[in-house]
Amino acid sequence: MLRERDRPRLWRAAFAVIGWAALALQYLLMAGPADGWAVATRTVQYFSFFTILTNILVALALTGPLLKPTWPLARWTASPTFRAAVTTYILIVGLVYHFMIAPYWRPEGLTLAVNLVLHYLMPAAFLLDWLWFTPRGALRWIDPVKALGFPLIFGAWTLGHGLATHWWPYGFVNVDALGLGRVLATFGGLLVFFLLVGSALVGMDRVLSRTRRDSSAPAL
């Protein structure tokens, strides 16, 4: 019979394998058969998708707890603040894909399978990981603000890279087609969304922490 303490390790090991495999397959599908310069260009483009970068963080967050606790990756990924930030990012990956990208894009074959894993399966798996296995009561209301650093850096890179190469990872950030003002407004709206989702997680953390304390308190 599976012991209680083994359940997080089994869950994380399974989805770490799935996450890393999906990322590797997505890279192979993007890089494809090409010469050296084209592979280099597509590699830069691969790492310019918020979906890819966030799923790398998710895979790291699932892998870290499987390592020795003294290892830097294990300590880094054990932080409740880090895990809440990654949960925020991956939830937004799934929501933005579902409502802003999926209605206009119809992938097929392996591309469809990989997209379902990266945009639906991994967000659901990591949200459940956060709900079931992450320690409660450590989050602060300032944490969602600090977590904005990652999407801000991504936004700056996307604008800089796109203006230099005219390649855009998503249609809703295409400055050439939409104009800079409209894209900046979209970025601003997404940052507010990040803040709202992160704040909701802090609120959930506090409610769950209080519930656990109440359930563990001895009866009078």
mmCIF file of C-alpha atoms in Angstrom, residues 2 34 63 105 132:
data_model
loop_
_atom_site.group_PDB
_atom_site.id
_atom_site.type_symbol
_atom_site.label_atom_id
_atom_site.label_comp_id
_atom_site.label_asym_id
_atom_site.label_seq_id
_atom_site.Cartn_x
_atom_site.Cartn_y
_atom_site.Cartn_z
ATOM 1 C CA LEU A 2 1.295 3.457 -0.927
ATOM 2 C CA ALA A 34 17.083 22.484 -40.687
ATOM 3 C CA THR A 63 11.885 17.698 -10.117
ATOM 4 C CA TRP A 105 -5.539 27.827 -33.937
ATOM 5 C CA TRP A 132 -2.383 18.931 -1.939
#
